[in-house]
Amino acid sequence: MSATILDGKELGRTIEKDLISRIDNLKKLGISPHLAVVIVGDDPASHVYVRNKEMACNRCGITSTRIDMSSKVTEIEILEIVKKLNLDDSIHGILVQSPLPSDIDESLIIDAISPNKDVDGFHKMNLGSLVQGNTSGLLPCTPAGIMKMLEMSGYQTSGKNALVIGRSRIVGMPISLLLAQRGIDSTVTISHSRTKNLPNICLQADLIIAAIGSADFVKPEWIKPGAMVIDVGINRISDSTRKSGYRLTGDVDPNAANIAGWISPVPGGVGPMTIAMLMSNTVLATEQSLR
Ligand code: NDP
């Protein structure tokens, strides 16, 4: 069997195009959706992610402002910038690029962002709202992008055994909640580094979401034939044959495509869906600011 490849770039561009009429309606009211991105330090991967987000804003007609801060910045200085952006009515979305330097308390910064402008969907009020079953607000972008990918590919989630590998605040836990919600109705198993017999648990899964951060971790022989496999992982592997000196790979061994029914590639799978959902959240936050 050769899996159908879920083209996140194409699906993401479709989502972005669908936003354009909503953005035009806002502009007719004299309001231009505006995303502010705060980036601290010079982590090369973070700079690539921020550039990709700025490019997506350009494609959609969303204004973007980037605030670069030195890696020596203090928590108080970041909090002051966030406060300023919260008070600025021309800014509708605020994102503080992760990871922050190790001496900065990331959750303190995220919870300082106004929940109405929290387009990453990580504020405790937005995550709490998701726990309560409300999925109409600002959802975390990667889990929301995965749900959109499943929906757009026509995959029926109801009654399926879904295995989420990883239990992080930004991917594993929220995607588990989204898959278990009423109307989606998957039966969800959450696994992590202490899980025993993971290969056997994988073999029972109709749907696997791999969000670990370990290159090619999920092996083809762990996959149930025909399963839906969503690879969230982004791992940099050194590769001297490339100009960049590295290549990107996911958490799933690419040979899994010989067993799975559907598989999302890395790169070009969940990454572009995440960016498209960030655009979607920025438009939603702008629309909600009018209420
Ligand atoms: P975290 O490091 O926060 O979480 C990793 C999770 O994987 C943890 O829950 C950990 O378990 C679990 N884990 C680690 N080792 C194992 C193992 N051997 N078996 C089972 N579970 C294991 O990572 P994130 O959730 O932030 O990110 C995961 C991956 O997804 C990364 O590669 C990241 O770059 C990528 N990512 C991609 C995005 C995209 O847009 N495509 C967006 C966000 C992330 P435990 O809790 O026990 O430590």
mmCIF file of C-alpha atoms and ligand atoms in Angstrom:
data_model
loop_
_atom_site.group_PDB
_atom_site.id
_atom_site.type_symbol
_atom_site.label_atom_id
_atom_site.label_comp_id
_atom_site.label_asym_id
_atom_site.label_seq_id
_atom_site.Cartn_x
_atom_site.Cartn_y
_atom_site.Cartn_z
ATOM 1 C CA MET A 1 0.000 0.000 0.000
ATOM 2 C CA SER A 2 1.190 3.516 -0.716
ATOM 3 C CA ALA A 3 -0.303 6.223 1.480
ATOM 4 C CA THR A 4 -2.131 9.296 0.205
ATOM 5 C CA ILE A 5 0.085 12.261 1.040
ATOM 6 C CA LEU A 6 -1.713 15.095 2.856
ATOM 7 C CA ASP A 7 -0.351 18.217 1.182
ATOM 8 C CA GLY A 8 -0.386 20.780 4.010
ATOM 9 C CA LYS A 9 0.966 23.502 1.771
ATOM 10 C CA GLU A 10 -1.921 23.212 -0.674
ATOM 11 C CA LEU A 11 -4.546 22.830 2.077
ATOM 12 C CA GLY A 12 -3.033 25.774 3.982
ATOM 13 C CA ARG A 13 -3.153 27.997 0.893
ATOM 14 C CA THR A 14 -6.847 27.079 0.432
ATOM 15 C CA ILE A 15 -7.539 28.186 4.029
ATOM 16 C CA GLU A 16 -5.640 31.435 3.456
ATOM 17 C CA LYS A 17 -7.584 32.151 0.229
ATOM 18 C CA ASP A 18 -10.871 31.555 2.075
ATOM 19 C CA LEU A 19 -9.859 34.249 4.590
ATOM 20 C CA ILE A 20 -9.459 36.947 1.945
ATOM 21 C CA SER A 21 -13.184 37.822 1.684
ATOM 22 C CA ARG A 22 -13.404 38.164 5.511
ATOM 23 C CA ILE A 23 -10.310 40.400 5.470
ATOM 24 C CA ASP A 24 -11.851 42.491 2.655
ATOM 25 C CA ASN A 25 -15.055 42.936 4.698
ATOM 26 C CA LEU A 26 -13.000 44.161 7.658
ATOM 27 C CA LYS A 27 -11.074 46.574 5.415
ATOM 28 C CA LYS A 28 -14.385 47.977 4.112
ATOM 29 C CA LEU A 29 -15.089 48.893 7.750
ATOM 30 C CA GLY A 30 -11.708 50.626 7.912
ATOM 31 C CA ILE A 31 -10.078 47.862 9.968
ATOM 32 C CA SER A 32 -6.944 46.078 8.819
ATOM 33 C CA PRO A 33 -6.146 42.857 10.745
ATOM 34 C CA HIS A 34 -2.765 43.381 12.372
ATOM 35 C CA LEU A 35 -0.478 40.733 13.891
ATOM 36 C CA ALA A 36 2.428 41.655 16.182
ATOM 37 C CA VAL A 37 5.201 39.073 16.521
ATOM 38 C CA VAL A 38 7.747 39.361 19.312
ATOM 39 C CA ILE A 39 10.963 37.430 18.750
ATOM 40 C CA VAL A 40 13.661 37.191 21.401
ATOM 41 C CA GLY A 41 17.245 36.211 20.565
ATOM 42 C CA ASP A 42 18.767 34.784 17.417
ATOM 43 C CA ASP A 43 17.688 31.135 17.310
ATOM 44 C CA PRO A 44 17.871 30.409 13.535
ATOM 45 C CA ALA A 45 14.821 28.094 13.503
ATOM 46 C CA SER A 46 12.682 30.725 15.285
ATOM 47 C CA HIS A 47 13.743 33.333 12.726
ATOM 48 C CA VAL A 48 12.706 31.006 9.877
ATOM 49 C CA TYR A 49 9.286 30.424 11.538
ATOM 50 C CA VAL A 50 8.739 34.157 12.051
ATOM 51 C CA ARG A 51 9.706 34.915 8.439
ATOM 52 C CA ASN A 52 7.222 32.267 7.235
ATOM 53 C CA LYS A 53 4.507 33.886 9.362
ATOM 54 C CA GLU A 54 5.301 37.334 7.933
ATOM 55 C CA MET A 55 5.143 35.921 4.396
ATOM 56 C CA ALA A 56 1.734 34.383 5.130
ATOM 57 C CA CYS A 57 0.502 37.775 6.426
ATOM 58 C CA ASN A 58 1.663 39.338 3.131
ATOM 59 C CA ARG A 59 -0.175 36.692 1.094
ATOM 60 C CA CYS A 60 -3.428 37.273 3.003
ATOM 61 C CA GLY A 61 -3.272 41.074 3.297
ATOM 62 C CA ILE A 62 -2.764 41.032 7.076
ATOM 63 C CA THR A 63 -0.490 43.755 8.450
ATOM 64 C CA SER A 64 2.417 42.379 10.455
ATOM 65 C CA THR A 65 4.776 44.086 12.866
ATOM 66 C CA ARG A 66 7.853 42.337 14.127
ATOM 67 C CA ILE A 67 9.506 43.273 17.403
ATOM 68 C CA ASP A 68 13.055 41.938 17.720
ATOM 69 C CA MET A 69 14.496 41.734 21.237
ATOM 70 C CA SER A 70 17.987 40.721 22.336
ATOM 71 C CA SER A 71 18.539 37.381 24.066
ATOM 72 C CA LYS A 72 19.744 39.433 27.082
ATOM 73 C CA VAL A 73 16.295 40.981 27.552
ATOM 74 C CA THR A 74 14.633 40.692 30.968
ATOM 75 C CA GLU A 75 11.217 39.245 31.756
ATOM 76 C CA ILE A 76 10.036 42.736 32.773
ATOM 77 C CA GLU A 77 11.088 44.219 29.426
ATOM 78 C CA ILE A 78 9.117 41.567 27.512
ATOM 79 C CA LEU A 79 6.112 42.107 29.815
ATOM 80 C CA GLU A 80 6.272 45.859 29.102
ATOM 81 C CA ILE A 81 6.179 45.253 25.335
ATOM 82 C CA VAL A 82 3.255 42.841 25.736
ATOM 83 C CA LYS A 83 1.402 45.408 27.867
ATOM 84 C CA LYS A 84 1.940 48.081 25.203
ATOM 85 C CA LEU A 85 0.641 45.768 22.471
ATOM 86 C CA ASN A 86 -2.385 44.813 24.627
ATOM 87 C CA LEU A 87 -3.310 48.506 24.942
ATOM 88 C CA ASP A 88 -2.791 49.287 21.229
ATOM 89 C CA ASP A 89 -6.210 49.088 19.523
ATOM 90 C CA SER A 90 -4.610 48.821 16.087
ATOM 91 C CA ILE A 91 -3.073 45.440 17.052
ATOM 92 C CA HIS A 92 -5.474 42.470 16.928
ATOM 93 C CA GLY A 93 -3.117 39.536 17.452
ATOM 94 C CA ILE A 94 0.011 39.093 19.579
ATOM 95 C CA LEU A 95 2.419 36.195 19.313
ATOM 96 C CA VAL A 96 5.588 35.718 21.342
ATOM 97 C CA GLN A 97 7.753 33.243 19.437
ATOM 98 C CA SER A 98 8.792 30.178 21.424
ATOM 99 C CA PRO A 99 11.311 29.182 22.725
ATOM 100 C CA LEU A 100 12.246 32.083 24.977
ATOM 101 C CA PRO A 101 15.649 32.180 26.725
ATOM 102 C CA SER A 102 15.752 29.684 29.604
ATOM 103 C CA ASP A 103 15.715 32.381 32.315
ATOM 104 C CA ILE A 104 12.359 33.727 31.081
ATOM 105 C CA ASP A 105 9.139 32.182 32.413
ATOM 106 C CA GLU A 106 7.300 31.508 29.153
ATOM 107 C CA SER A 107 3.902 30.846 30.737
ATOM 108 C CA LEU A 108 4.090 34.157 32.640
ATOM 109 C CA ILE A 109 4.624 35.991 29.322
ATOM 110 C CA ILE A 110 1.841 34.099 27.528
ATOM 111 C CA ASP A 111 -0.643 34.738 30.330
ATOM 112 C CA ALA A 112 0.206 38.458 30.160
ATOM 113 C CA ILE A 113 -1.125 38.600 26.579
ATOM 114 C CA SER A 114 -4.728 39.745 26.416
ATOM 115 C CA PRO A 115 -6.789 36.534 25.855
ATOM 116 C CA ASN A 116 -8.629 38.373 23.048
ATOM 117 C CA LYS A 117 -5.329 38.918 21.203
ATOM 118 C CA ASP A 118 -3.813 35.508 22.032
ATOM 119 C CA VAL A 119 -3.686 34.211 18.437
ATOM 120 C CA ASP A 120 -1.404 31.309 19.425
ATOM 121 C CA GLY A 121 -4.269 30.078 21.649
ATOM 122 C CA PHE A 122 -1.959 29.265 24.582
ATOM 123 C CA HIS A 123 -3.391 31.652 27.223
ATOM 124 C CA LYS A 124 -4.867 29.751 30.166
ATOM 125 C CA MET A 125 -8.300 31.293 29.493
ATOM 126 C CA ASN A 126 -8.307 30.069 25.891
ATOM 127 C CA LEU A 127 -6.991 26.610 26.833
ATOM 128 C CA GLY A 128 -9.513 26.506 29.705
ATOM 129 C CA SER A 129 -12.302 27.350 27.316
ATOM 130 C CA LEU A 130 -11.223 24.420 25.112
ATOM 131 C CA VAL A 131 -11.282 22.095 28.153
ATOM 132 C CA GLN A 132 -14.880 23.243 28.738
ATOM 133 C CA GLY A 133 -15.757 22.119 25.199
ATOM 134 C CA ASN A 134 -15.855 25.533 23.538
ATOM 135 C CA THR A 135 -14.082 25.257 20.184
ATOM 136 C CA SER A 136 -15.338 28.506 18.662
ATOM 137 C CA GLY A 137 -12.583 30.701 20.159
ATOM 138 C CA LEU A 138 -8.840 31.092 19.618
ATOM 139 C CA LEU A 139 -7.591 27.494 19.446
ATOM 140 C CA PRO A 140 -3.892 26.550 19.506
ATOM 141 C CA CYS A 141 -2.756 26.723 15.872
ATOM 142 C CA THR A 142 -1.055 23.333 15.408
ATOM 143 C CA PRO A 143 -3.901 21.235 16.891
ATOM 144 C CA ALA A 144 -6.452 23.368 15.004
ATOM 145 C CA GLY A 145 -4.427 22.840 11.801
ATOM 146 C CA ILE A 146 -4.414 19.067 12.332
ATOM 147 C CA MET A 147 -8.212 19.057 12.809
ATOM 148 C CA LYS A 148 -8.616 21.105 9.633
ATOM 149 C CA MET A 149 -6.311 18.706 7.761
ATOM 150 C CA LEU A 150 -8.448 15.728 8.863
ATOM 151 C CA GLU A 151 -11.660 17.561 7.919
ATOM 152 C CA MET A 152 -10.386 18.691 4.495
ATOM 153 C CA SER A 153 -9.139 15.203 3.642
ATOM 154 C CA GLY A 154 -12.629 13.820 4.361
ATOM 155 C CA TYR A 155 -11.405 11.527 7.155
ATOM 156 C CA GLN A 156 -14.196 10.238 9.412
ATOM 157 C CA THR A 157 -13.012 10.564 13.025
ATOM 158 C CA SER A 158 -16.124 9.205 14.761
ATOM 159 C CA GLY A 159 -15.509 5.994 16.694
ATOM 160 C CA LYS A 160 -11.871 5.784 15.577
ATOM 161 C CA ASN A 161 -9.064 4.802 17.954
ATOM 162 C CA ALA A 162 -6.793 7.841 18.010
ATOM 163 C CA LEU A 163 -3.347 7.670 19.567
ATOM 164 C CA VAL A 164 -1.618 10.934 20.456
ATOM 165 C CA ILE A 165 2.107 10.512 21.121
ATOM 166 C CA GLY A 166 3.246 13.435 23.293
ATOM 167 C CA ARG A 167 1.359 15.381 25.971
ATOM 168 C CA SER A 168 2.671 18.930 25.574
ATOM 169 C CA ARG A 169 0.609 22.016 26.365
ATOM 170 C CA ILE A 170 0.909 23.250 22.772
ATOM 171 C CA VAL A 171 0.256 20.080 20.766
ATOM 172 C CA GLY A 172 -0.406 16.759 22.550
ATOM 173 C CA MET A 173 -2.936 17.819 25.204
ATOM 174 C CA PRO A 174 -5.035 20.201 23.046
ATOM 175 C CA ILE A 175 -5.208 17.813 20.061
ATOM 176 C CA SER A 176 -6.337 15.059 22.461
ATOM 177 C CA LEU A 177 -9.180 17.303 23.691
ATOM 178 C CA LEU A 178 -10.171 18.271 20.140
ATOM 179 C CA LEU A 179 -10.291 14.654 18.958
ATOM 180 C CA ALA A 180 -12.375 13.599 21.988
ATOM 181 C CA GLN A 181 -14.900 16.453 21.684
ATOM 182 C CA ARG A 182 -18.554 15.742 20.898
ATOM 183 C CA GLY A 183 -19.105 15.620 17.142
ATOM 184 C CA ILE A 184 -15.538 14.451 16.462
ATOM 185 C CA ASP A 185 -15.967 11.428 18.743
ATOM 186 C CA SER A 186 -12.625 9.661 18.498
ATOM 187 C CA THR A 187 -11.573 7.400 21.365
ATOM 188 C CA VAL A 188 -8.300 8.980 22.427
ATOM 189 C CA THR A 189 -5.230 7.419 24.031
ATOM 190 C CA ILE A 190 -2.524 9.844 25.198
ATOM 191 C CA SER A 191 1.007 8.420 25.354
ATOM 192 C CA HIS A 192 4.295 9.915 26.575
ATOM 193 C CA SER A 193 7.853 9.014 27.523
ATOM 194 C CA ARG A 194 6.703 6.716 30.359
ATOM 195 C CA THR A 195 4.243 4.760 28.201
ATOM 196 C CA LYS A 196 4.974 1.038 28.035
ATOM 197 C CA ASN A 197 4.554 -1.102 24.887
ATOM 198 C CA LEU A 198 4.082 1.880 22.588
ATOM 199 C CA PRO A 199 4.557 -0.204 19.382
ATOM 200 C CA ASN A 200 1.627 -2.443 20.409
ATOM 201 C CA ILE A 201 -0.555 0.545 21.296
ATOM 202 C CA CYS A 202 0.303 2.097 17.914
ATOM 203 C CA LEU A 203 -0.785 -1.057 16.099
ATOM 204 C CA GLN A 204 -4.305 -0.640 17.580
ATOM 205 C CA ALA A 205 -4.625 2.960 16.358
ATOM 206 C CA ASP A 206 -6.680 4.013 13.344
ATOM 207 C CA LEU A 207 -5.260 7.524 13.696
ATOM 208 C CA ILE A 208 -1.794 8.415 15.004
ATOM 209 C CA ILE A 209 -0.677 11.946 15.887
ATOM 210 C CA ALA A 210 3.082 11.945 16.510
ATOM 211 C CA ALA A 211 4.299 15.037 18.420
ATOM 212 C CA ILE A 212 7.472 13.947 20.144
ATOM 213 C CA GLY A 213 10.496 15.774 18.702
ATOM 214 C CA SER A 214 12.501 12.615 17.914
ATOM 215 C CA ALA A 215 13.552 11.939 14.310
ATOM 216 C CA ASP A 216 11.902 8.939 12.578
ATOM 217 C CA PHE A 217 10.778 7.593 15.991
ATOM 218 C CA VAL A 218 7.559 5.864 14.850
ATOM 219 C CA LYS A 219 8.483 2.794 12.804
ATOM 220 C CA PRO A 220 6.584 1.371 9.810
ATOM 221 C CA GLU A 221 6.013 -1.941 11.634
ATOM 222 C CA TRP A 222 4.109 -0.056 14.386
ATOM 223 C CA ILE A 223 1.504 1.206 11.911
ATOM 224 C CA LYS A 224 -1.843 -0.508 11.397
ATOM 225 C CA PRO A 225 -2.309 -0.975 7.620
ATOM 226 C CA GLY A 226 -4.423 1.866 6.212
ATOM 227 C CA ALA A 227 -4.078 4.111 9.289
ATOM 228 C CA MET A 228 -4.140 7.908 9.161
ATOM 229 C CA VAL A 229 -0.743 9.185 10.335
ATOM 230 C CA ILE A 230 -0.175 12.852 11.170
ATOM 231 C CA ASP A 231 3.473 13.710 11.721
ATOM 232 C CA VAL A 232 3.861 16.898 13.753
ATOM 233 C CA GLY A 233 7.578 16.577 14.535
ATOM 234 C CA ILE A 234 10.168 18.926 13.098
ATOM 235 C CA ASN A 235 13.689 17.625 13.604
ATOM 236 C CA ARG A 236 16.869 19.080 12.095
ATOM 237 C CA ILE A 237 19.330 16.438 10.916
ATOM 238 C CA SER A 238 22.793 17.561 9.793
ATOM 239 C CA ASP A 239 23.316 16.973 6.111
ATOM 240 C CA SER A 240 26.550 18.194 4.543
ATOM 241 C CA THR A 241 25.177 17.665 1.015
ATOM 242 C CA ARG A 242 22.758 20.578 1.542
ATOM 243 C CA LYS A 243 23.570 24.261 1.345
ATOM 244 C CA SER A 244 21.835 24.831 4.693
ATOM 245 C CA GLY A 245 23.882 22.015 6.282
ATOM 246 C CA TYR A 246 20.727 20.268 7.524
ATOM 247 C CA ARG A 247 17.505 18.612 6.423
ATOM 248 C CA LEU A 248 14.158 18.466 8.196
ATOM 249 C CA THR A 249 12.540 15.211 9.161
ATOM 250 C CA GLY A 250 9.491 14.297 11.181
ATOM 251 C CA ASP A 251 8.803 11.960 14.092
ATOM 252 C CA VAL A 252 7.602 9.202 11.756
ATOM 253 C CA ASP A 253 9.934 7.060 9.637
ATOM 254 C CA PRO A 254 9.073 8.020 6.023
ATOM 255 C CA ASN A 255 8.817 4.285 5.147
ATOM 256 C CA ALA A 256 5.572 4.310 7.158
ATOM 257 C CA ALA A 257 4.034 5.620 3.907
ATOM 258 C CA ASN A 258 4.213 2.025 2.608
ATOM 259 C CA ILE A 259 1.793 0.863 5.338
ATOM 260 C CA ALA A 260 -0.381 3.882 6.224
ATOM 261 C CA GLY A 261 -3.476 4.905 4.279
ATOM 262 C CA TRP A 262 -2.745 8.625 4.652
ATOM 263 C CA ILE A 263 0.330 10.405 5.913
ATOM 264 C CA SER A 264 1.338 14.048 6.378
ATOM 265 C CA PRO A 265 4.880 14.799 5.177
ATOM 266 C CA VAL A 266 7.617 16.776 6.919
ATOM 267 C CA PRO A 267 8.228 19.400 5.684
ATOM 268 C CA GLY A 268 5.028 20.490 3.930
ATOM 269 C CA GLY A 269 2.432 18.898 6.219
ATOM 270 C CA VAL A 270 1.371 20.236 9.616
ATOM 271 C CA GLY A 271 3.778 23.238 9.440
ATOM 272 C CA PRO A 272 1.889 25.190 6.732
ATOM 273 C CA MET A 273 -1.448 24.241 8.347
ATOM 274 C CA THR A 274 -0.223 25.785 11.619
ATOM 275 C CA ILE A 275 0.598 29.044 9.834
ATOM 276 C CA ALA A 276 -2.757 29.073 8.036
ATOM 277 C CA MET A 277 -4.539 28.688 11.396
ATOM 278 C CA LEU A 278 -2.501 31.575 12.795
ATOM 279 C CA MET A 279 -3.841 33.714 9.943
ATOM 280 C CA SER A 280 -7.344 32.413 10.685
ATOM 281 C CA ASN A 281 -7.000 33.246 14.400
ATOM 282 C CA THR A 282 -5.772 36.766 13.563
ATOM 283 C CA VAL A 283 -8.851 37.369 11.394
ATOM 284 C CA LEU A 284 -11.123 35.905 14.093
ATOM 285 C CA ALA A 285 -9.521 38.083 16.802
ATOM 286 C CA THR A 286 -10.054 41.155 14.575
ATOM 287 C CA GLU A 287 -13.718 40.260 13.965
ATOM 288 C CA GLN A 288 -14.259 39.620 17.682
ATOM 289 C CA SER A 289 -12.732 43.008 18.531
ATOM 290 C CA LEU A 290 -15.769 44.615 16.830
ATOM 291 C CA ARG A 291 -18.288 42.915 19.142
HETATM 292 P P1 NDP B 1 7.619 18.760 23.841
HETATM 293 O O1 NDP B 1 9.068 18.509 23.992
HETATM 294 O O2 NDP B 1 6.978 19.833 24.623
HETATM 295 O O3 NDP B 1 6.828 17.402 24.152
HETATM 296 C C1 NDP B 1 7.261 16.186 23.641
HETATM 297 C C2 NDP B 1 6.361 15.096 24.135
HETATM 298 O O4 NDP B 1 6.838 13.860 23.593
HETATM 299 C C3 NDP B 1 6.376 14.956 25.659
HETATM 300 O O5 NDP B 1 5.067 14.818 26.143
HETATM 301 C C4 NDP B 1 7.191 13.687 25.909
HETATM 302 O O6 NDP B 1 6.771 12.924 27.008
HETATM 303 C C5 NDP B 1 6.895 12.902 24.639
HETATM 304 N N1 NDP B 1 7.955 11.941 24.391
HETATM 305 C C6 NDP B 1 9.289 12.158 24.408
HETATM 306 N N2 NDP B 1 9.946 11.013 24.188
HETATM 307 C C7 NDP B 1 9.001 10.057 24.046
HETATM 308 C C8 NDP B 1 9.049 8.653 23.820
HETATM 309 N N3 NDP B 1 10.225 8.006 23.716
HETATM 310 N N4 NDP B 1 7.891 7.987 23.733
HETATM 311 C C9 NDP B 1 6.709 8.629 23.839
HETATM 312 N N5 NDP B 1 6.596 9.953 24.070
HETATM 313 C C10 NDP B 1 7.738 10.652 24.161
HETATM 314 O O7 NDP B 1 7.384 18.958 22.277
HETATM 315 P P2 NDP B 1 6.230 19.723 21.470
HETATM 316 O O8 NDP B 1 4.917 19.090 21.710
HETATM 317 O O9 NDP B 1 6.372 21.164 21.650
HETATM 318 O O10 NDP B 1 6.700 19.390 19.976
HETATM 319 C C11 NDP B 1 6.786 18.073 19.504
HETATM 320 C C12 NDP B 1 7.369 18.104 18.100
HETATM 321 O O11 NDP B 1 6.475 18.798 17.256
HETATM 322 C C13 NDP B 1 8.714 18.840 17.970
HETATM 323 O O12 NDP B 1 9.496 18.213 16.974
HETATM 324 C C14 NDP B 1 8.310 20.214 17.513
HETATM 325 O O13 NDP B 1 9.341 20.859 16.773
HETATM 326 C C15 NDP B 1 7.152 19.879 16.625
HETATM 327 N N6 NDP B 1 6.194 20.974 16.464
HETATM 328 C C16 NDP B 1 5.781 21.234 15.192
HETATM 329 C C17 NDP B 1 4.880 22.231 14.954
HETATM 330 C C18 NDP B 1 4.438 22.486 13.565
HETATM 331 O O14 NDP B 1 3.924 23.547 13.281
HETATM 332 N N7 NDP B 1 4.582 21.532 12.658
HETATM 333 C C19 NDP B 1 4.368 23.084 16.039
HETATM 334 C C20 NDP B 1 4.787 22.655 17.349
HETATM 335 C C21 NDP B 1 5.692 21.645 17.537
HETATM 336 P P3 NDP B 1 6.908 13.443 28.534
HETATM 337 O O15 NDP B 1 5.757 14.389 28.724
HETATM 338 O O16 NDP B 1 6.789 12.205 29.337
HETATM 339 O O17 NDP B 1 8.238 14.128 28.638
#
